[in-house]
mmCIF file of C-alpha atoms in Angstrom:
data_model
loop_
_atom_site.group_PDB
_atom_site.id
_atom_site.type_symbol
_atom_site.label_atom_id
_atom_site.label_comp_id
_atom_site.label_asym_id
_atom_site.label_seq_id
_atom_site.Cartn_x
_atom_site.Cartn_y
_atom_site.Cartn_z
ATOM 1 C CA MET A 29 66.781 -6.969 52.560
ATOM 2 C CA THR A 30 68.076 -6.150 49.141
ATOM 3 C CA VAL A 31 70.904 -3.944 47.947
ATOM 4 C CA GLY A 32 72.340 -3.260 44.525
ATOM 5 C CA SER A 33 76.050 -3.531 43.823
ATOM 6 C CA GLU A 34 76.078 0.053 42.520
ATOM 7 C CA ASP A 35 74.176 1.566 45.489
ATOM 8 C CA PRO A 36 76.219 4.553 46.701
ATOM 9 C CA TRP A 37 74.775 4.593 50.239
ATOM 10 C CA ASN A 38 73.464 1.293 51.519
ATOM 11 C CA ILE A 39 75.803 -1.606 50.739
ATOM 12 C CA ASP A 40 77.787 -1.540 53.985
ATOM 13 C CA CYS A 41 74.827 -0.990 56.312
ATOM 14 C CA THR A 42 72.703 -3.661 54.599
ATOM 15 C CA LEU A 43 75.463 -6.247 54.896
ATOM 16 C CA TYR A 44 76.128 -5.157 58.493
ATOM 17 C CA TYR A 45 72.487 -5.719 59.484
ATOM 18 C CA ARG A 46 72.519 -9.091 57.718
ATOM 19 C CA ASP A 47 75.516 -10.133 59.827
ATOM 20 C CA VAL A 48 73.955 -8.830 63.056
ATOM 21 C CA LEU A 49 70.699 -10.678 62.398
ATOM 22 C CA ASP A 50 72.622 -13.864 61.577
ATOM 23 C CA LYS A 51 74.580 -13.616 64.842
ATOM 24 C CA MET A 52 71.314 -13.118 66.746
ATOM 25 C CA GLY A 53 69.838 -16.200 65.093
ATOM 26 C CA VAL A 54 67.157 -14.170 63.317
ATOM 27 C CA ARG A 55 66.079 -15.721 60.062
ATOM 28 C CA ASN A 56 66.568 -13.270 57.212
ATOM 29 C CA GLN A 57 67.335 -13.045 53.539
ATOM 30 C CA THR A 58 69.676 -10.533 51.969
ATOM 31 C CA ASP A 59 69.919 -10.265 48.215
ATOM 32 C CA TYR A 60 72.970 -8.556 46.708
ATOM 33 C CA VAL A 61 72.056 -7.674 43.144
ATOM 34 C CA GLU A 62 74.844 -7.035 40.639
ATOM 35 C CA GLY A 63 74.572 -4.035 38.356
ATOM 36 C CA TYR A 64 71.834 -2.112 40.143
ATOM 37 C CA GLY A 65 72.005 1.131 42.075
ATOM 38 C CA HIS A 66 69.508 2.954 44.266
ATOM 39 C CA ASP A 67 66.975 3.888 41.593
ATOM 40 C CA ALA A 68 63.469 3.211 40.286
ATOM 41 C CA ASP A 69 64.545 0.283 38.086
ATOM 42 C CA PHE A 70 66.104 -1.470 41.071
ATOM 43 C CA TRP A 71 63.139 -0.879 43.370
ATOM 44 C CA GLY A 72 60.655 -1.995 40.727
ATOM 45 C CA GLN A 73 62.522 -5.294 40.418
ATOM 46 C CA CYS A 74 62.728 -5.647 44.217
ATOM 47 C CA PHE A 75 58.987 -5.046 44.564
ATOM 48 C CA TYR A 76 58.255 -7.658 41.919
ATOM 49 C CA ASN A 77 60.549 -10.206 43.633
ATOM 50 C CA PHE A 78 58.988 -9.468 47.039
ATOM 51 C CA LEU A 79 55.468 -10.022 45.717
ATOM 52 C CA ALA A 80 56.516 -13.195 43.918
ATOM 53 C CA LYS A 81 58.000 -14.593 47.148
ATOM 54 C CA THR A 82 55.057 -13.432 49.276
ATOM 55 C CA PHE A 83 52.373 -14.982 47.084
ATOM 56 C CA LYS A 84 54.295 -18.088 46.020
ATOM 57 C CA ALA A 85 52.050 -21.130 45.966
ATOM 58 C CA ALA A 86 52.901 -23.556 48.736
#
């Protein structure tokens, strides 16, 4: 999960779900990105980071 520090809607719920998953013992990753909101620039960067992590050479 990823949320930008300037996101007007999703900061609290994203961090809540991170905490719930942690308490359940579910492996997860939550990135809190400074300076981004809920816009195309943010999602383009998130998509790039997701693909980079997904196709990272082992």
